[in-house]
PDB file of C-alpha atoms in Angstrom:
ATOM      1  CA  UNK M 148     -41.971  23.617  25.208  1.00  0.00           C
ATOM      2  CA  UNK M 149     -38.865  21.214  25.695  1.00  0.00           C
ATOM      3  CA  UNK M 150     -38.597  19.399  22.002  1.00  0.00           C
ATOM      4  CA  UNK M 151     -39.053  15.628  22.435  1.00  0.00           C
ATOM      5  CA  UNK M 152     -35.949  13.270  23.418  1.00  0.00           C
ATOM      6  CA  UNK M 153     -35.260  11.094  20.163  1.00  0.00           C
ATOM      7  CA  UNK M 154     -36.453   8.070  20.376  1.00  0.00           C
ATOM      8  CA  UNK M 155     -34.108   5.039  21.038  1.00  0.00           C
ATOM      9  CA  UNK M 156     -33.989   4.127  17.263  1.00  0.00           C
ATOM     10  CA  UNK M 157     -32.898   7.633  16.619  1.00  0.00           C
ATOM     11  CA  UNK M 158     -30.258   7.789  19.361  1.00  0.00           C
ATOM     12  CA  UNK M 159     -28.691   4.269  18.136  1.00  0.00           C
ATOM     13  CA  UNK M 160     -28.168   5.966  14.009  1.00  0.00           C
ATOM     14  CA  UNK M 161     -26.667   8.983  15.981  1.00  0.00           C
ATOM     15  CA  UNK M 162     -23.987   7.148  18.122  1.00  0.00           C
ATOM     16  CA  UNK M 163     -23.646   4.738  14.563  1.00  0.00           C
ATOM     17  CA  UNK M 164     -23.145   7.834  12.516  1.00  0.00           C
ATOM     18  CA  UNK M 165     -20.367   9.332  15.733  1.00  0.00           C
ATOM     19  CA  UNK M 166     -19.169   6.533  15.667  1.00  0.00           C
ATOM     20  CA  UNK M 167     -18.632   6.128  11.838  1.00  0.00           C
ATOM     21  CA  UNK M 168     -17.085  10.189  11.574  1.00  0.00           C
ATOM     22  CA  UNK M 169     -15.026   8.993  14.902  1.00  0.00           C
ATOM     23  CA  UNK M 170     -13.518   5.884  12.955  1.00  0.00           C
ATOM     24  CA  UNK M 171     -13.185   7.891   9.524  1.00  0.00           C
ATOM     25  CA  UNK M 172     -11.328  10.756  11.277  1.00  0.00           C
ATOM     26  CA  UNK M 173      -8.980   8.364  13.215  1.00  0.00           C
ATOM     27  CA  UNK M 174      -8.261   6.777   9.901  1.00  0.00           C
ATOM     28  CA  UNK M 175      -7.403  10.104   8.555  1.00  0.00           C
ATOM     29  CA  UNK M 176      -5.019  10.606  11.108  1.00  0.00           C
ATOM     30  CA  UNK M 177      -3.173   6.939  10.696  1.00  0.00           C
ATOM     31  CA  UNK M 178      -2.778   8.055   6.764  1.00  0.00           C
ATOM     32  CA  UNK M 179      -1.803  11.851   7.586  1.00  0.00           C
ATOM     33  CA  UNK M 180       1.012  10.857   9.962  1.00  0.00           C
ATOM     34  CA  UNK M 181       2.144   7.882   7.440  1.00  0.00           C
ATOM     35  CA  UNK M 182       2.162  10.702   4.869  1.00  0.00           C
ATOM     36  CA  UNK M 183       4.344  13.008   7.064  1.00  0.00           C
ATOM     37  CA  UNK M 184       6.828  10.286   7.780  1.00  0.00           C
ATOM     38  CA  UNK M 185       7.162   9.233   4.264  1.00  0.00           C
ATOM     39  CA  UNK M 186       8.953  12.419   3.365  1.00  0.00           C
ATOM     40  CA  UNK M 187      11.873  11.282   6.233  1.00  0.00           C
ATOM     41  CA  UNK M 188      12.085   7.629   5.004  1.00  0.00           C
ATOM     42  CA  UNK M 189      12.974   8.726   1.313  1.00  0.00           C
ATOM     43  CA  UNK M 190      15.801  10.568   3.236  1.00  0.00           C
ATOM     44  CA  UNK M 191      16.754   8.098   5.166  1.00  0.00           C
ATOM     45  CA  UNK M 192      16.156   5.391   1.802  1.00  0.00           C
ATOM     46  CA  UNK M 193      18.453   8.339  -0.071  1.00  0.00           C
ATOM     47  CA  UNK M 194      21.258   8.580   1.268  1.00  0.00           C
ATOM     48  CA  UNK M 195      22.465   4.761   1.667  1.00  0.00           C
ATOM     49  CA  UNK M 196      21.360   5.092  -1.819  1.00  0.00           C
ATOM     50  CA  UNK M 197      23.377   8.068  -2.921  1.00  0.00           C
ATOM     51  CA  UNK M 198      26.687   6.110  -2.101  1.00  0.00           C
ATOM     52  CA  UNK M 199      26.032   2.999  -3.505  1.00  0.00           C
ATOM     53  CA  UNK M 200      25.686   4.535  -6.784  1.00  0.00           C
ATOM     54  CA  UNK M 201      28.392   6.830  -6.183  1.00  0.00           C
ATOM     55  CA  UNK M 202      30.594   3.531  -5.401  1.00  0.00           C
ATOM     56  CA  UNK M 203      28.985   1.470  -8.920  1.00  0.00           C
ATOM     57  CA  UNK M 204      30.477   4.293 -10.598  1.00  0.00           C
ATOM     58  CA  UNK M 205      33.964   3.644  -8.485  1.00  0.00           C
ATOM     59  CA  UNK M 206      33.821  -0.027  -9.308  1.00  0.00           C
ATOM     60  CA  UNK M 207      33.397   0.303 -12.854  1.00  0.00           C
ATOM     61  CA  UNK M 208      36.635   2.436 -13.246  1.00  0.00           C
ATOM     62  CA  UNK M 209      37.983   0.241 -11.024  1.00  0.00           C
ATOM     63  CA  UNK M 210      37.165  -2.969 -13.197  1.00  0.00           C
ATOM     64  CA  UNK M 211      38.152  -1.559 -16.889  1.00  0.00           C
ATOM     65  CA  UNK M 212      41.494  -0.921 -14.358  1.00  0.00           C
ATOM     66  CA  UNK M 213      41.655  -4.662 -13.624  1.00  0.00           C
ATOM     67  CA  UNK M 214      40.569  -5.718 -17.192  1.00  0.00           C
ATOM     68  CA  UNK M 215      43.198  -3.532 -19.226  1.00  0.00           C
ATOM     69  CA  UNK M 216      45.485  -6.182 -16.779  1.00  0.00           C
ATOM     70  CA  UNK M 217      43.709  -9.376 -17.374  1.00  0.00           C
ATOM     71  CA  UNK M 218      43.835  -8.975 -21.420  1.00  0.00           C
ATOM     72  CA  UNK M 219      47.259  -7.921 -21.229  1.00  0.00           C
ATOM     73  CA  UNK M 220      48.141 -11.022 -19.960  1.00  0.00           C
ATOM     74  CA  UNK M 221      47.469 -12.435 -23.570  1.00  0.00           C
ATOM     75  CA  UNK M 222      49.773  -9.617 -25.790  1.00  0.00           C
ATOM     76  CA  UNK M 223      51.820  -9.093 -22.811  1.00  0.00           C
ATOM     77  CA  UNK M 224      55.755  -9.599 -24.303  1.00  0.00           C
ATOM     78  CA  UNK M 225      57.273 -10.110 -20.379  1.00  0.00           C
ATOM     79  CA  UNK M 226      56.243  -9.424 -16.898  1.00  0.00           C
ATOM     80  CA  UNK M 227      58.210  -6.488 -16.503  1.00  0.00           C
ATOM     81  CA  UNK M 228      55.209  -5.394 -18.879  1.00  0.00           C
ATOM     82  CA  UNK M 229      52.434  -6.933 -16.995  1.00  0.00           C
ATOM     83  CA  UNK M 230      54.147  -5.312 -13.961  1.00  0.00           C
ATOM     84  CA  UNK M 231      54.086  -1.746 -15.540  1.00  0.00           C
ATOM     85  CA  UNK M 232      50.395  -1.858 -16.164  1.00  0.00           C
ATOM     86  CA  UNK M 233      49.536  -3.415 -12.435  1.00  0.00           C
ATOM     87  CA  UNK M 234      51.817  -0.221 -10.824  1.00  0.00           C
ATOM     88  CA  UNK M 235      50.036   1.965 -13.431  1.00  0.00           C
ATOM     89  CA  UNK M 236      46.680   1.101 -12.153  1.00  0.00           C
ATOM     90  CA  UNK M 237      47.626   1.343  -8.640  1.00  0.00           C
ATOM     91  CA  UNK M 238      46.966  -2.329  -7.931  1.00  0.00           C
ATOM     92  CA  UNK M 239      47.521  -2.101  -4.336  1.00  0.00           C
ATOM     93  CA  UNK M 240      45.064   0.675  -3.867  1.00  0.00           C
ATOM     94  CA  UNK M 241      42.422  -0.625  -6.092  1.00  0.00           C
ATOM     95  CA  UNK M 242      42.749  -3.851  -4.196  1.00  0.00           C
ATOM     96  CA  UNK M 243      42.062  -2.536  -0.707  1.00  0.00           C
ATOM     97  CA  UNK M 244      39.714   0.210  -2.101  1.00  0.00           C
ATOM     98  CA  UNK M 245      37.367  -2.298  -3.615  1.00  0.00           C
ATOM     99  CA  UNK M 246      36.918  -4.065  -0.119  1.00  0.00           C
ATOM    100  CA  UNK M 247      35.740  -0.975   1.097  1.00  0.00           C
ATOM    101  CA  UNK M 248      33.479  -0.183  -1.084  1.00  0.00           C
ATOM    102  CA  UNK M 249      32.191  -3.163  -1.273  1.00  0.00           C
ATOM    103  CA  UNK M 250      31.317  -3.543   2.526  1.00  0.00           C
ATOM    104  CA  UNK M 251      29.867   0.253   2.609  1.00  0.00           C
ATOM    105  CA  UNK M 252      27.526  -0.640  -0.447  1.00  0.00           C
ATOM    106  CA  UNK M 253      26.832  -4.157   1.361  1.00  0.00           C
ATOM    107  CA  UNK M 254      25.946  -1.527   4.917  1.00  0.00           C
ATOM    108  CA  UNK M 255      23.969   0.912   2.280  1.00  0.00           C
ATOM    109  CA  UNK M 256      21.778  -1.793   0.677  1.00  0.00           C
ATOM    110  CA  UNK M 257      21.468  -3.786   4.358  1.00  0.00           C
ATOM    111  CA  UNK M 258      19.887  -0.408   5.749  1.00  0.00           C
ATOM    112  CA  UNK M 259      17.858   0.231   2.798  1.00  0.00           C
ATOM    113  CA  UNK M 260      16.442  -3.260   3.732  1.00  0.00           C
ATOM    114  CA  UNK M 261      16.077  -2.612   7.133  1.00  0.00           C
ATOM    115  CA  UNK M 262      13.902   0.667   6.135  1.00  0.00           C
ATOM    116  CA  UNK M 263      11.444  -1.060   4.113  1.00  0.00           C
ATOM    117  CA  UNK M 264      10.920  -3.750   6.206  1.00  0.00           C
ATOM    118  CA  UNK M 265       9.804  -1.610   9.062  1.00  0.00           C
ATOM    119  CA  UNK M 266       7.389   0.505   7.066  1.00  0.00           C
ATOM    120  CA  UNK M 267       6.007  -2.684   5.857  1.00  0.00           C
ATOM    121  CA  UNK M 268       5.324  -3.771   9.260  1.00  0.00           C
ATOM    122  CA  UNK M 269       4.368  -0.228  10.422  1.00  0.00           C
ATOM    123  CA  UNK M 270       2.185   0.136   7.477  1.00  0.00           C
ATOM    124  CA  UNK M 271      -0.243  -2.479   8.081  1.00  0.00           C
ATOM    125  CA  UNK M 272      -2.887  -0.099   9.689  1.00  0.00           C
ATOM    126  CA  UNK M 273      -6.140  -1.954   8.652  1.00  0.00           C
ATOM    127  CA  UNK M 274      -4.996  -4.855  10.612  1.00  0.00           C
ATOM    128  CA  UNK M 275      -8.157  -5.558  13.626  1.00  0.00           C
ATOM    129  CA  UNK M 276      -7.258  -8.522  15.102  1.00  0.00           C
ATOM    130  CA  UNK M 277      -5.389  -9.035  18.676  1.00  0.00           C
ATOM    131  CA  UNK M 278      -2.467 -11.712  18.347  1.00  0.00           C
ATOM    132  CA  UNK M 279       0.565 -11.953  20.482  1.00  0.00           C
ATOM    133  CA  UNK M 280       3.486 -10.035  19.738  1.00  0.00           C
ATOM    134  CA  UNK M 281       6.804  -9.205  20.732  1.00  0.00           C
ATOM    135  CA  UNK M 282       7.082  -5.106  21.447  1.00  0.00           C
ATOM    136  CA  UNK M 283      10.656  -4.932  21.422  1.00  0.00           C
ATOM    137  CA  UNK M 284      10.152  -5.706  17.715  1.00  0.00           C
ATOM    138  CA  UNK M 285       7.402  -3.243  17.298  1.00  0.00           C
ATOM    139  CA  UNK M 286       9.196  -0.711  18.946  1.00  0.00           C
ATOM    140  CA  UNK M 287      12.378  -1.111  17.149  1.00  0.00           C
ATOM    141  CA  UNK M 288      10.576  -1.340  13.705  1.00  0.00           C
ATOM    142  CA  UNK M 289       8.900   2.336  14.772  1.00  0.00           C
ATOM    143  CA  UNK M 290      12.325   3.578  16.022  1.00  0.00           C
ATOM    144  CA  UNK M 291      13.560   3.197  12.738  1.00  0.00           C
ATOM    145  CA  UNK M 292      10.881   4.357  10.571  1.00  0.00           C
ATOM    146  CA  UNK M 293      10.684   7.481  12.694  1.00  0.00           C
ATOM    147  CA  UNK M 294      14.826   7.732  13.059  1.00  0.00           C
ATOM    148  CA  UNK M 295      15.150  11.040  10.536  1.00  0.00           C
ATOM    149  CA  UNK M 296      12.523  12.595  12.637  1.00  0.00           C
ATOM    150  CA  UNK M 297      14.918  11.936  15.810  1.00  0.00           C
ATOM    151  CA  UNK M 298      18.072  11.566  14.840  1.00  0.00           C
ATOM    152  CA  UNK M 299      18.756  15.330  14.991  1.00  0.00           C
ATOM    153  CA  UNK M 300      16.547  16.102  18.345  1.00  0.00           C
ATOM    154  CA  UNK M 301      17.763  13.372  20.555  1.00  0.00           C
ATOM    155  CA  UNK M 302      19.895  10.656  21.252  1.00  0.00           C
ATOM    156  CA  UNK M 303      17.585   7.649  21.942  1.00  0.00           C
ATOM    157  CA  UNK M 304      18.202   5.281  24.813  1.00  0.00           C
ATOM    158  CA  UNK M 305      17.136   2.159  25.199  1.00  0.00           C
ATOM    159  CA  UNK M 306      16.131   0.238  28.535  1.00  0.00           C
ATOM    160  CA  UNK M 307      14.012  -2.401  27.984  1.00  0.00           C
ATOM    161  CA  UNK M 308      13.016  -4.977  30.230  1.00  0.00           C
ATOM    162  CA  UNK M 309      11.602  -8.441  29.764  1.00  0.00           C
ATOM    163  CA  UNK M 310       8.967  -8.998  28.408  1.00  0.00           C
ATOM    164  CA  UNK M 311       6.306 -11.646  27.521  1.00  0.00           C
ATOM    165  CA  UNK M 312       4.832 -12.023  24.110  1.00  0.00           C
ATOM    166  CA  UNK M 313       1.487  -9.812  24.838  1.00  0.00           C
ATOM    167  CA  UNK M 314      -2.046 -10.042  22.837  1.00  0.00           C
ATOM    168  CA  UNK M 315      -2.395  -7.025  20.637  1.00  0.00           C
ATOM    169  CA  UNK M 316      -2.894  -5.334  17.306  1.00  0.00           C
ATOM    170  CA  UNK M 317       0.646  -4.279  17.265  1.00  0.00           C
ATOM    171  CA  UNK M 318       0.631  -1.904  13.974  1.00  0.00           C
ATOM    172  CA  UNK M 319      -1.781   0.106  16.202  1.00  0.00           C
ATOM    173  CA  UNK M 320       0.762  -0.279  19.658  1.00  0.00           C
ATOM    174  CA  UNK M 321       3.511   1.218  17.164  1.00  0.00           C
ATOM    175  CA  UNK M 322       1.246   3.963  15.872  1.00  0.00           C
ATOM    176  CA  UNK M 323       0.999   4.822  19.704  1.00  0.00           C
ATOM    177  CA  UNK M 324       4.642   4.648  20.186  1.00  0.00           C
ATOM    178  CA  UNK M 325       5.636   6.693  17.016  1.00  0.00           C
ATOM    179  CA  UNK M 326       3.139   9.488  18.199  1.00  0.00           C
ATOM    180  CA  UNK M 327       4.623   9.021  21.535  1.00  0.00           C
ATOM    181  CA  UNK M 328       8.330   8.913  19.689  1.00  0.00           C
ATOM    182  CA  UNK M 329       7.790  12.340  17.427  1.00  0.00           C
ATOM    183  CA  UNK M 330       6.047  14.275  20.170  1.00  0.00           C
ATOM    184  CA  UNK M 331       9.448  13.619  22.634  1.00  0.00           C
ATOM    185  CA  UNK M 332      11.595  14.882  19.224  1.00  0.00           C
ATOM    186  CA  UNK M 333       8.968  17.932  19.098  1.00  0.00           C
ATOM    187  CA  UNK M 334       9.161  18.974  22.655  1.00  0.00           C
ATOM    188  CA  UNK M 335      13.153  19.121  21.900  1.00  0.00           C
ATOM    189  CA  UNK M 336      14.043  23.120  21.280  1.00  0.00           C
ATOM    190  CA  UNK M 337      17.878  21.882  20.560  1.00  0.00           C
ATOM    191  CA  UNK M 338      19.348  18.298  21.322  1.00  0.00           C
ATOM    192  CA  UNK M 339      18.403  16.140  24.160  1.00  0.00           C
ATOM    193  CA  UNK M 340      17.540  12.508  25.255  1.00  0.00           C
ATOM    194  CA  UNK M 341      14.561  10.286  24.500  1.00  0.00           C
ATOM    195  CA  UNK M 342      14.476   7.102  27.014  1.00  0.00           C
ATOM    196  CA  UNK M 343      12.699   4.297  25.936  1.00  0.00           C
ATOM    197  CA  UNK M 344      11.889   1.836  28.802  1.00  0.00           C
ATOM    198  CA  UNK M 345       9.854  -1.307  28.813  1.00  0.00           C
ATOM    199  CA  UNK M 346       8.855  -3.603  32.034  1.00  0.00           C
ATOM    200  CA  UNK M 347       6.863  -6.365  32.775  1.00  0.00           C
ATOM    201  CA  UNK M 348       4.734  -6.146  35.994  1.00  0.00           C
ATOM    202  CA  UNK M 349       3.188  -9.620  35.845  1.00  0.00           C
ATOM    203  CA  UNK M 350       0.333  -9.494  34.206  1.00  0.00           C
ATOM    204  CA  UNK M 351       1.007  -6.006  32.547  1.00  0.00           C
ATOM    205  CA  UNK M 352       3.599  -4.746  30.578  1.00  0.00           C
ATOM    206  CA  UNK M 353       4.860  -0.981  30.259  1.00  0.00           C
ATOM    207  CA  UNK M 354       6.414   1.027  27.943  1.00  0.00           C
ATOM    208  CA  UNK M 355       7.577   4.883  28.492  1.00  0.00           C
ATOM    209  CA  UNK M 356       8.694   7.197  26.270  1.00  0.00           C
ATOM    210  CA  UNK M 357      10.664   9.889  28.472  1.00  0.00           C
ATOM    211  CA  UNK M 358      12.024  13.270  26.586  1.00  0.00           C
ATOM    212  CA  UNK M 359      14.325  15.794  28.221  1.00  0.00           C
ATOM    213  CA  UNK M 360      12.127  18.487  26.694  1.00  0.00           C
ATOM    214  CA  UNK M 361      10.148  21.585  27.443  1.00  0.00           C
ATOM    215  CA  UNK M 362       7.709  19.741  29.666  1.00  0.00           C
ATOM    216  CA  UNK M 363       4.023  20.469  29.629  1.00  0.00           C
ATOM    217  CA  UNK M 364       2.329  22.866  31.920  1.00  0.00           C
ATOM    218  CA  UNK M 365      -0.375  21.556  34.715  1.00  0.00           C
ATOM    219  CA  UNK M 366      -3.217  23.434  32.811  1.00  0.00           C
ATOM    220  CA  UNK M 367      -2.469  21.580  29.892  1.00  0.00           C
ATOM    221  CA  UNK M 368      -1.765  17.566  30.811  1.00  0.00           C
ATOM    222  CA  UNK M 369      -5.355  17.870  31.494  1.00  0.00           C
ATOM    223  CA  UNK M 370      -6.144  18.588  28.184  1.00  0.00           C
ATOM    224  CA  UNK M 371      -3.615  16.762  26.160  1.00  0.00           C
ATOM    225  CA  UNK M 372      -5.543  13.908  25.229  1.00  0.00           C
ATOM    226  CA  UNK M 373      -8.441  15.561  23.881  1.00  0.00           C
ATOM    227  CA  UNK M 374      -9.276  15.590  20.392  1.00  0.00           C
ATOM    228  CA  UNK M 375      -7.783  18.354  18.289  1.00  0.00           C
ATOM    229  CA  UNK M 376      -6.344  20.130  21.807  1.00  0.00           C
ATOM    230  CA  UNK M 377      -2.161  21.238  20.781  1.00  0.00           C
ATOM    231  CA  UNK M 378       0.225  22.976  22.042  1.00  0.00           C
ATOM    232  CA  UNK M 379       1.827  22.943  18.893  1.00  0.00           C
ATOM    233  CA  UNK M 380       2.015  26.192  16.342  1.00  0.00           C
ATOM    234  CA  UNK M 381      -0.401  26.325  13.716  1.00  0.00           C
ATOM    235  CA  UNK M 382       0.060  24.195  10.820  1.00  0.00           C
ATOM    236  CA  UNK M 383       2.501  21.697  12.924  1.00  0.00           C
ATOM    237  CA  UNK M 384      -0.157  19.645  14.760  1.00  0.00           C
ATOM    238  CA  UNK M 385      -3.521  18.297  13.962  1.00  0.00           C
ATOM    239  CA  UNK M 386      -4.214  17.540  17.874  1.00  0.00           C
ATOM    240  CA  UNK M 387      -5.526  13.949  17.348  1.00  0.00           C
ATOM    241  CA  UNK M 388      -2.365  12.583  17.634  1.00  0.00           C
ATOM    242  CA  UNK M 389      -2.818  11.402  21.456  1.00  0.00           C
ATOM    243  CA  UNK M 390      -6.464  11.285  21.290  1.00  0.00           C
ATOM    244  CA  UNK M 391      -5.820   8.452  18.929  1.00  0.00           C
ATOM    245  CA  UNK M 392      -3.446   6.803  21.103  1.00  0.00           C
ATOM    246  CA  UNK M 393      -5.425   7.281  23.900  1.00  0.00           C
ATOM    247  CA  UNK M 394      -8.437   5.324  21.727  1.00  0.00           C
ATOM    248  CA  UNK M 395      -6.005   2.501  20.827  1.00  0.00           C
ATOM    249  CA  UNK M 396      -5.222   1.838  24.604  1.00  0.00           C
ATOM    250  CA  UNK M 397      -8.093   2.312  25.364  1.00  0.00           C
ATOM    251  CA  UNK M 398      -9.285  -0.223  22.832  1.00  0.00           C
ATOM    252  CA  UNK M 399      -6.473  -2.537  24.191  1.00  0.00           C
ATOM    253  CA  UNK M 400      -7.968  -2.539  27.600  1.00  0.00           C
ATOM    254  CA  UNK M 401      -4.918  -0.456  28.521  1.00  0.00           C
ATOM    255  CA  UNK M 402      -4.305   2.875  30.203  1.00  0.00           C
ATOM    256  CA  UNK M 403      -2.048   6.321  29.241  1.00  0.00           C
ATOM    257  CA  UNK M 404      -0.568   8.587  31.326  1.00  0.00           C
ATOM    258  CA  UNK M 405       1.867  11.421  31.325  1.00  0.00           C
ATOM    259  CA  UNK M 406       4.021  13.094  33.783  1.00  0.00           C
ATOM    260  CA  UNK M 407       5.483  16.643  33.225  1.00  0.00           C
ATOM    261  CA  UNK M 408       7.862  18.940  34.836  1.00  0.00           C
ATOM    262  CA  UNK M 409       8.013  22.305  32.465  1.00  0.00           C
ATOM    263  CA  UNK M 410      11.588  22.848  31.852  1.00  0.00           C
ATOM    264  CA  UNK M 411      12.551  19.763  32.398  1.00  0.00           C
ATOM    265  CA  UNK M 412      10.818  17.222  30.345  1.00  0.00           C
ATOM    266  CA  UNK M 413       7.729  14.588  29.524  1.00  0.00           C
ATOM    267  CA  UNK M 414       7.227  11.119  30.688  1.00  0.00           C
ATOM    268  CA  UNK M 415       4.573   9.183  28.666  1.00  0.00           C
ATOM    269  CA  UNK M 416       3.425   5.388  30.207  1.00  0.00           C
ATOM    270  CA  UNK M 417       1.141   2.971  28.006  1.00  0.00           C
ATOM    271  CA  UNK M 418       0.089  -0.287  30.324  1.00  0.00           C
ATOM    272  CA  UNK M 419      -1.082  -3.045  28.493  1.00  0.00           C
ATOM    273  CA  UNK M 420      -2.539  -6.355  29.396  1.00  0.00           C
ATOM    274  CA  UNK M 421      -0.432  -9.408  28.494  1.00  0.00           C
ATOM    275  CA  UNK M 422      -3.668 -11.575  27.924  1.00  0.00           C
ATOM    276  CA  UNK M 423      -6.602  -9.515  26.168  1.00  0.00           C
ATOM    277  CA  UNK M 424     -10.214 -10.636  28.049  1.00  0.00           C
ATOM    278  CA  UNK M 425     -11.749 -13.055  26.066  1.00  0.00           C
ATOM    279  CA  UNK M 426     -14.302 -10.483  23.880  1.00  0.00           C
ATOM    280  CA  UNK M 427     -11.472  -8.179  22.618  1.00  0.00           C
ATOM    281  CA  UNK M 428      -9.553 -11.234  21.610  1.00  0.00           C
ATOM    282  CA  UNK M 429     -11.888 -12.648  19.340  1.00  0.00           C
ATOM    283  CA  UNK M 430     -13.127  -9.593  17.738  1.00  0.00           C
TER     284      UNK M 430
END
């Protein structure tokens, strides 16, 4: 005997409950890939770091330098003196020397800043609600929280287009591009290119993210946005990386697509409406 089909009460808490473990794991994911990045950012927050102390402790020598010549202006018995002590101290040097420093530690603590204020903006993953944005912005903020992951795979290029401001939850359009972004520096066996492009089509916009990588095979670009499907080895993918990105454009009444050649690299393209139909938009 077939069992009895659940009743519609029953089948509405089953897709709530799917729904609820679909949402929860999704979530997991966001955190999981903040987590991973966080470990590049304090190397990318170090190392600006690292020489700005390392020139504190340049300028301090440097100042007791230019002190020891300041009070001997008081006890001083002639210039010739006062002139002794300035060659002593290497006046010249110190002069020039300090400029420097001062402009890398100015570059050290400007990048620092730069840093933080893209994971602020990239960390605000319980944002819901569809505004307009600019996507230059969004991608630039993700290109930079993401830069230790690619800055040894790939030079990054650049070709954006104009574009309109567009209506969308854009922490959620960067989470797509950063997955997009670290999959193109994974598919990278040695040092290649990453192109990111960005065009308007009236009322669309487009954004690719094309690697000079290993390529997918045919078999597999079927597969690739399923949940928890990799090609990656185990322990170096969860495989809900493009499922979620495939959920956010698909959420953004968008579409995903990918284009391989193995051997010879990836193409990834996210369309997006510029003007969200009126539900989404007030959701």
């Amino acid at each position: 005997m077939n069992p009895s089909r659940p009743s519609p009460q029953e089948q509405q808490a089953l897709s709530e409950k799917l729904e609820q473990a679909n949402r929860q794991l999704m979530q997991s994911e966001k955190l999981a890939a903040i987590g991973q990045l966080a470990a590049g950012v304090a190397h990318e927050i170090n190392n600006p770091v690292g020489y700005v102390y390392s020139n504190l402790q340049s300028l301090e020598a440097y100042l007791n330098d230019l002190f020891r010549l300041t009070e001997a202006v008081d006890s001083a018995q002639s210039l010739d003196d006062l002139r002794l002590i300035k060659h002593n101290i290497d006046y010249d040097y110190l002069r020039e020397d300090l400029k420097d420093l001062l402009a890398e530690s100015r570059e050290g603590i400007e990048r620092v800043k730069v840093i933080i204020s893209a994971m602020k903006d990239f960390s605000h993953i319980e944002e819901d609600e569809f505004k307009p944005a600019d996507l230059h912005r969004g991608i630039e903020t993700t290109l930079n929280v993401v830069n230790n992951e690619l800055k040894y795979k790939a030079e990054v290029i650049r070709d954006f287009g104009e574009l309109p401001e567009i209506e969308c939850i854009i922490s959620q359009v960067n989470q797509v591009v950063m997955n997009l972004l670290v999959n193109a520096a994974h598919a990278i066996e040695d040092y290649g290119r990453i192109t990111v492009r960005t065009r308007s089509t009236g009322h669309q916009v487009a954004i690719e993210v094309e690697d000079t990588g290993t390529g997918i095979s045919r078999e597999h670009l079927n597969r690739i946005f399923d949940p928890f499907f990799t090609t990656k080895p185990i322990g170096k993918g969860t495989g809900l990386g493009l499922s979620l990105s495939f959920s956010i454009v698909e959420k953004h009444n968008g579409r995903i697509e990918a284009d391989s050649q193995p051997g010879q690299g990836t193409c990834f393209r996210v369309t997006l409406p510029v003007r969200q139909p009126e539900k989404n938009s007030h959701e």
